[in-house]
């Protein structure tokens, strides 16, 4: 069997269990494509996701992390239409499959789209997960309409930055919460108003917003429910929100997990190519230094954006 170099973990754990080593090159099944990976975006807490380690109740170690990629189609499986060897693409690997921190990754063809042409593979890989998450949160979950008032909790984060830009592009008025150091950054992304959480409290924002996106953490503050008008929508990205609080405040509270779909990838690529979306890259590491890339999540980054593994120049 052909081999490749990859970042793998043979036992559950954090970055310390990752090793750069030779691994079997994946095969391509029906409806799948093999990608020669050029760049792979990482999510620092993905090693804590159950899906990273288990598929349909079965442990699947050794595993390869990273689910965002940009690269070139190397092989096309039976039943695949619209993709050919040599196509430059980007996309999202399903979370319960081996990922893109490797020289090759096999993915369903439906998880792949033509990559944005005006940016590098590194930038394209950095956009996939946060941009698709932001789009699906605003359009599919919140049903955002022009003129609505949106609060983005955690506007300087990887997803939050895309939520701001997309909400503005969709005609919304955007307020966001950030720490003092990130105020100018989110204003440059299009936020009309910023709540500096180092100096201000969310408690004063009552019944103001049509849509709230919680892009921060696992426990959604009650103040975010209170910030919505009755009938408004709260979308969380980490854990399901409290339905008791949703009922108390008369709002709809939803949680979802992002999925890859070609139409969404095409929309994101077009917005990047037309300049409507700016993509931040915080740091890059060669694939061989993948463990260090994941370890870097423990430190405050000097600039916002994704951390990306460079697999091929």
Short mmCIF file of C-alpha atoms in Angstrom, two decimals:
data_model
loop_
_atom_site.label_atom_id
_atom_site.label_comp_id
_atom_site.label_asym_id
_atom_site.label_seq_id
_atom_site.Cartn_x
_atom_site.Cartn_y
_atom_site.Cartn_z
CA UNK A 1 0.00 0.00 0.00
CA UNK A 2 1.25 3.49 -0.84
CA UNK A 3 2.31 5.59 2.12
CA UNK A 4 2.36 9.30 2.96
CA UNK A 5 3.49 11.54 5.78
CA UNK A 6 0.82 12.58 8.26
CA UNK A 7 0.18 13.92 11.75
CA UNK A 8 -1.36 11.08 13.77
CA UNK A 9 -2.47 10.17 17.28
CA UNK A 10 -2.51 6.54 18.42
CA UNK A 11 -4.12 7.23 21.81
CA UNK A 12 -6.57 9.84 23.06
CA UNK A 13 -5.10 13.03 24.45
CA UNK A 14 -4.02 16.54 23.62
CA UNK A 15 -1.25 17.81 21.36
CA UNK A 16 1.29 15.68 23.24
CA UNK A 17 -0.06 12.50 21.57
CA UNK A 18 0.47 13.80 18.01
CA UNK A 19 3.33 12.37 15.95
CA UNK A 20 4.57 13.19 12.45
CA UNK A 21 5.02 9.81 10.83
CA UNK A 22 4.45 7.61 7.82
CA UNK A 23 0.86 6.45 7.35
CA UNK A 24 -1.10 4.53 4.70
CA UNK A 25 -2.27 6.73 1.84
CA UNK A 26 -6.10 6.73 1.83
CA UNK A 27 -8.07 4.98 -0.87
CA UNK A 28 -11.01 6.45 -2.76
CA UNK A 29 -14.46 4.93 -2.60
CA UNK A 30 -17.54 5.57 -4.67
CA UNK A 31 -18.58 9.21 -4.56
CA UNK A 32 -15.24 10.29 -3.10
CA UNK A 33 -12.17 12.21 -4.26
CA UNK A 34 -8.55 12.03 -3.15
CA UNK A 35 -7.00 15.43 -2.43
CA UNK A 36 -3.30 16.24 -2.54
CA UNK A 37 -3.34 18.61 0.43
CA UNK A 38 -1.50 21.92 0.15
CA UNK A 39 -2.76 23.52 3.39
CA UNK A 40 -4.84 22.35 6.35
CA UNK A 41 -6.57 24.58 8.88
CA UNK A 42 -6.71 23.40 12.49
CA UNK A 43 -9.15 23.92 15.35
CA UNK A 44 -7.38 23.86 18.70
CA UNK A 45 -10.05 21.96 20.64
CA UNK A 46 -10.79 19.32 17.98
CA UNK A 47 -8.75 16.77 19.95
CA UNK A 48 -11.47 17.05 22.62
CA UNK A 49 -14.33 16.29 20.21
CA UNK A 50 -15.84 12.79 20.61
CA UNK A 51 -16.10 12.53 16.80
CA UNK A 52 -12.32 12.81 16.53
CA UNK A 53 -11.89 9.46 18.25
CA UNK A 54 -15.09 7.49 17.70
CA UNK A 55 -17.23 6.74 14.64
CA UNK A 56 -20.58 4.98 15.12
CA UNK A 57 -19.51 3.86 18.58
CA UNK A 58 -16.21 2.35 17.42
CA UNK A 59 -12.78 3.68 18.39
CA UNK A 60 -10.91 4.58 15.22
CA UNK A 61 -7.35 5.25 16.34
CA UNK A 62 -4.87 6.02 14.96
CA UNK A 63 -6.49 9.26 13.83
CA UNK A 64 -5.39 12.17 11.64
CA UNK A 65 -6.71 15.60 12.77
CA UNK A 66 -7.64 18.80 10.87
CA UNK A 67 -10.82 19.11 8.87
CA UNK A 68 -10.25 22.16 6.66
CA UNK A 69 -8.16 21.84 3.53
CA UNK A 70 -7.13 23.40 0.27
CA UNK A 71 -5.42 21.36 -2.41
CA UNK A 72 -5.63 19.62 -5.76
CA UNK A 73 -7.78 16.66 -6.83
CA UNK A 74 -5.44 13.66 -7.27
CA UNK A 75 -7.98 10.91 -7.94
CA UNK A 76 -11.71 10.73 -8.62
CA UNK A 77 -13.90 7.84 -7.46
CA UNK A 78 -16.76 6.23 -9.31
CA UNK A 79 -19.97 8.21 -9.49
CA UNK A 80 -18.36 11.63 -9.06
CA UNK A 81 -19.49 14.40 -11.40
CA UNK A 82 -18.16 17.92 -11.76
CA UNK A 83 -14.65 17.24 -10.45
CA UNK A 84 -11.54 16.19 -12.36
CA UNK A 85 -7.93 15.35 -11.57
CA UNK A 86 -5.98 18.60 -11.34
CA UNK A 87 -8.86 20.77 -10.09
CA UNK A 88 -7.86 23.19 -7.33
CA UNK A 89 -10.38 22.79 -4.52
CA UNK A 90 -11.06 23.42 -0.87
CA UNK A 91 -13.48 21.90 1.58
CA UNK A 92 -14.38 20.31 4.88
CA UNK A 93 -13.64 16.73 5.96
CA UNK A 94 -16.51 15.11 7.93
CA UNK A 95 -15.61 15.23 11.61
CA UNK A 96 -15.66 11.45 12.14
CA UNK A 97 -13.13 10.75 9.36
CA UNK A 98 -9.37 11.07 9.15
CA UNK A 99 -8.52 14.67 8.44
CA UNK A 100 -6.26 16.81 6.32
CA UNK A 101 -3.09 17.00 8.43
CA UNK A 102 -1.49 14.72 5.86
CA UNK A 103 -0.16 14.70 2.33
CA UNK A 104 -3.45 13.22 1.09
CA UNK A 105 -7.03 13.07 2.34
CA UNK A 106 -10.05 11.22 0.96
CA UNK A 107 -13.39 13.06 1.22
CA UNK A 108 -16.93 12.84 -0.15
CA UNK A 109 -17.14 14.82 -3.38
CA UNK A 110 -20.07 16.76 -1.89
CA UNK A 111 -17.67 18.22 0.71
CA UNK A 112 -15.48 19.87 -1.94
CA UNK A 113 -15.79 23.05 -4.00
CA UNK A 114 -13.64 25.13 -6.32
CA UNK A 115 -11.31 27.15 -4.12
CA UNK A 116 -11.17 30.96 -4.21
CA UNK A 117 -8.69 31.98 -6.93
CA UNK A 118 -7.51 35.33 -5.57
CA UNK A 119 -5.87 33.91 -2.44
CA UNK A 120 -3.33 31.23 -1.55
CA UNK A 121 -4.06 27.67 -0.48
CA UNK A 122 -3.23 28.75 3.09
CA UNK A 123 -5.85 31.49 3.09
CA UNK A 124 -8.42 29.25 1.42
CA UNK A 125 -7.93 26.55 4.06
CA UNK A 126 -8.29 29.14 6.83
CA UNK A 127 -11.71 30.21 5.53
CA UNK A 128 -13.54 26.90 5.26
CA UNK A 129 -14.88 26.08 8.73
CA UNK A 130 -15.43 29.59 10.14
CA UNK A 131 -16.97 31.00 6.96
CA UNK A 132 -19.33 28.04 6.45
CA UNK A 133 -20.29 28.16 10.13
CA UNK A 134 -21.02 31.89 9.94
CA UNK A 135 -23.08 31.52 6.75
CA UNK A 136 -25.16 28.64 8.10
CA UNK A 137 -25.68 30.40 11.43
CA UNK A 138 -26.97 33.60 9.83
CA UNK A 139 -28.81 32.27 6.80
CA UNK A 140 -29.96 28.75 7.62
CA UNK A 141 -30.51 29.08 11.39
CA UNK A 142 -31.25 32.75 12.02
CA UNK A 143 -32.98 33.47 8.68
CA UNK A 144 -31.35 36.91 8.76
CA UNK A 145 -33.08 39.67 6.78
CA UNK A 146 -31.73 43.10 5.72
CA UNK A 147 -32.19 45.77 8.35
CA UNK A 148 -32.08 43.39 11.31
CA UNK A 149 -29.98 44.11 14.39
CA UNK A 150 -27.36 41.47 15.14
CA UNK A 151 -25.21 41.00 18.24
CA UNK A 152 -22.07 38.91 17.78
CA UNK A 153 -20.70 37.70 21.10
CA UNK A 154 -16.97 37.22 20.49
CA UNK A 155 -16.57 39.18 17.29
CA UNK A 156 -12.79 38.92 17.14
CA UNK A 157 -12.74 35.10 17.16
CA UNK A 158 -12.26 32.92 14.13
CA UNK A 159 -15.98 32.46 13.49
CA UNK A 160 -17.05 35.80 14.95
CA UNK A 161 -15.00 37.74 12.42
CA UNK A 162 -16.84 36.02 9.57
CA UNK A 163 -20.22 36.50 11.24
CA UNK A 164 -19.59 40.26 11.36
CA UNK A 165 -18.60 40.47 7.70
CA UNK A 166 -21.41 38.25 6.43
CA UNK A 167 -24.06 39.97 8.53
CA UNK A 168 -22.96 43.33 7.13
CA UNK A 169 -22.97 41.91 3.59
CA UNK A 170 -26.53 40.66 4.20
CA UNK A 171 -27.64 44.17 5.18
CA UNK A 172 -27.74 43.87 8.96
CA UNK A 173 -26.65 46.34 11.62
CA UNK A 174 -23.93 44.67 13.69
CA UNK A 175 -22.87 45.13 17.31
CA UNK A 176 -20.21 42.87 18.80
CA UNK A 177 -18.48 42.13 22.07
CA UNK A 178 -14.68 42.02 22.23
CA UNK A 179 -11.82 42.77 24.60
CA UNK A 180 -10.21 46.19 24.41
CA UNK A 181 -7.31 45.04 22.24
CA UNK A 182 -9.65 43.95 19.45
CA UNK A 183 -11.93 46.99 19.16
CA UNK A 184 -10.24 48.48 16.09
CA UNK A 185 -10.08 45.09 14.39
CA UNK A 186 -13.83 44.46 14.51
CA UNK A 187 -14.65 48.03 13.52
CA UNK A 188 -12.52 47.47 10.41
CA UNK A 189 -14.59 44.34 9.66
CA UNK A 190 -17.77 46.43 9.56
CA UNK A 191 -19.19 46.41 13.09
CA UNK A 192 -21.20 49.57 13.75
CA UNK A 193 -20.91 49.35 17.52
CA UNK A 194 -18.53 47.57 19.87
CA UNK A 195 -19.10 46.55 23.48
CA UNK A 196 -15.69 46.49 25.17
CA UNK A 197 -16.15 43.70 27.72
CA UNK A 198 -13.12 44.92 29.69
CA UNK A 199 -15.03 48.08 30.55
CA UNK A 200 -18.72 47.49 29.76
CA UNK A 201 -21.38 44.99 30.79
CA UNK A 202 -23.86 43.23 28.55
CA UNK A 203 -26.54 43.65 31.20
CA UNK A 204 -27.60 47.03 29.81
CA UNK A 205 -28.51 45.47 26.46
CA UNK A 206 -32.13 44.40 27.00
CA UNK A 207 -34.61 43.61 24.25
CA UNK A 208 -32.43 45.27 21.62
CA UNK A 209 -31.45 42.67 19.03
CA UNK A 210 -33.22 40.49 16.48
CA UNK A 211 -30.42 37.93 16.28
CA UNK A 212 -27.63 36.99 18.70
CA UNK A 213 -24.76 34.70 17.68
CA UNK A 214 -22.76 33.28 20.58
CA UNK A 215 -19.32 32.64 19.09
CA UNK A 216 -17.48 32.43 22.41
CA UNK A 217 -17.89 29.34 24.52
CA UNK A 218 -19.81 26.46 25.94
CA UNK A 219 -21.96 28.30 28.51
CA UNK A 220 -24.16 31.00 27.00
CA UNK A 221 -24.60 33.95 29.43
CA UNK A 222 -28.17 34.80 30.43
CA UNK A 223 -27.47 38.36 29.29
CA UNK A 224 -27.48 37.14 25.68
CA UNK A 225 -31.04 35.86 26.05
CA UNK A 226 -32.05 39.15 27.65
CA UNK A 227 -30.44 41.14 24.84
CA UNK A 228 -32.94 39.76 22.33
CA UNK A 229 -36.36 41.20 21.60
CA UNK A 230 -39.19 38.76 22.20
CA UNK A 231 -39.39 36.50 19.17
CA UNK A 232 -35.68 36.96 18.40
CA UNK A 233 -33.21 34.17 17.68
CA UNK A 234 -30.14 33.06 19.62
CA UNK A 235 -27.70 30.77 17.77
CA UNK A 236 -25.00 28.95 19.73
CA UNK A 237 -21.98 27.23 18.19
CA UNK A 238 -20.51 25.17 21.03
CA UNK A 239 -23.29 23.57 23.06
CA UNK A 240 -27.12 23.54 22.97
CA UNK A 241 -28.52 26.61 24.78
CA UNK A 242 -30.87 26.56 27.76
CA UNK A 243 -34.43 26.06 26.56
CA UNK A 244 -35.68 27.18 29.98
CA UNK A 245 -34.07 30.60 29.50
CA UNK A 246 -35.33 30.71 25.91
CA UNK A 247 -38.89 30.17 27.15
CA UNK A 248 -38.45 32.70 29.94
CA UNK A 249 -37.35 35.43 27.53
CA UNK A 250 -39.66 34.44 24.70
CA UNK A 251 -36.94 33.72 22.15
CA UNK A 252 -35.92 30.87 19.89
CA UNK A 253 -32.57 29.34 20.89
CA UNK A 254 -30.82 27.00 18.45
CA UNK A 255 -27.61 24.98 18.24
CA UNK A 256 -26.21 23.39 15.09
CA UNK A 257 -23.10 21.67 13.77
CA UNK A 258 -21.70 22.96 10.50
CA UNK A 259 -21.83 20.69 7.46
CA UNK A 260 -19.97 20.90 4.18
CA UNK A 261 -22.00 21.54 1.06
CA UNK A 262 -20.82 22.63 -2.35
CA UNK A 263 -23.21 25.58 -2.75
CA UNK A 264 -22.01 27.13 0.49
CA UNK A 265 -18.37 26.66 -0.49
CA UNK A 266 -19.09 28.33 -3.83
CA UNK A 267 -20.75 31.32 -2.12
CA UNK A 268 -17.83 31.74 0.27
CA UNK A 269 -15.27 31.49 -2.53
CA UNK A 270 -17.13 34.11 -4.55
CA UNK A 271 -17.28 36.51 -1.59
CA UNK A 272 -13.55 36.09 -0.98
CA UNK A 273 -12.75 36.67 -4.65
CA UNK A 274 -14.92 39.81 -4.80
CA UNK A 275 -13.35 41.22 -1.63
CA UNK A 276 -16.51 40.94 0.48
CA UNK A 277 -14.77 38.58 2.93
CA UNK A 278 -11.35 39.11 4.50
CA UNK A 279 -9.66 35.99 5.87
CA UNK A 280 -7.27 36.15 8.82
CA UNK A 281 -4.33 33.78 9.21
CA UNK A 282 -2.80 33.95 12.68
CA UNK A 283 0.14 31.59 12.09
CA UNK A 284 1.47 28.89 9.80
CA UNK A 285 3.46 25.77 10.64
CA UNK A 286 4.95 23.08 8.38
CA UNK A 287 3.13 19.76 8.66
CA UNK A 288 6.19 18.26 10.35
CA UNK A 289 5.68 20.76 13.21
CA UNK A 290 1.99 19.91 13.58
CA UNK A 291 2.27 19.13 17.27
CA UNK A 292 3.71 22.59 17.92
CA UNK A 293 0.86 24.11 15.91
CA UNK A 294 -1.72 22.50 18.19
CA UNK A 295 0.32 23.39 21.30
CA UNK A 296 0.28 27.05 20.21
CA UNK A 297 -3.42 27.17 21.05
CA UNK A 298 -2.47 27.46 24.72
CA UNK A 299 -0.93 30.88 24.10
CA UNK A 300 -2.52 34.18 23.18
CA UNK A 301 -1.98 34.86 19.50
CA UNK A 302 -0.50 38.15 18.34
CA UNK A 303 -3.09 38.48 15.58
CA UNK A 304 -6.54 37.06 14.88
CA UNK A 305 -7.33 34.27 12.46
CA UNK A 306 -6.73 30.59 11.87
CA UNK A 307 -3.59 28.56 12.42
CA UNK A 308 -2.75 26.62 9.25
CA UNK A 309 -0.47 23.68 8.49
CA UNK A 310 1.51 24.04 5.27
CA UNK A 311 1.74 20.64 3.59
CA UNK A 312 2.95 21.56 0.10
CA UNK A 313 4.38 24.87 -1.10
#
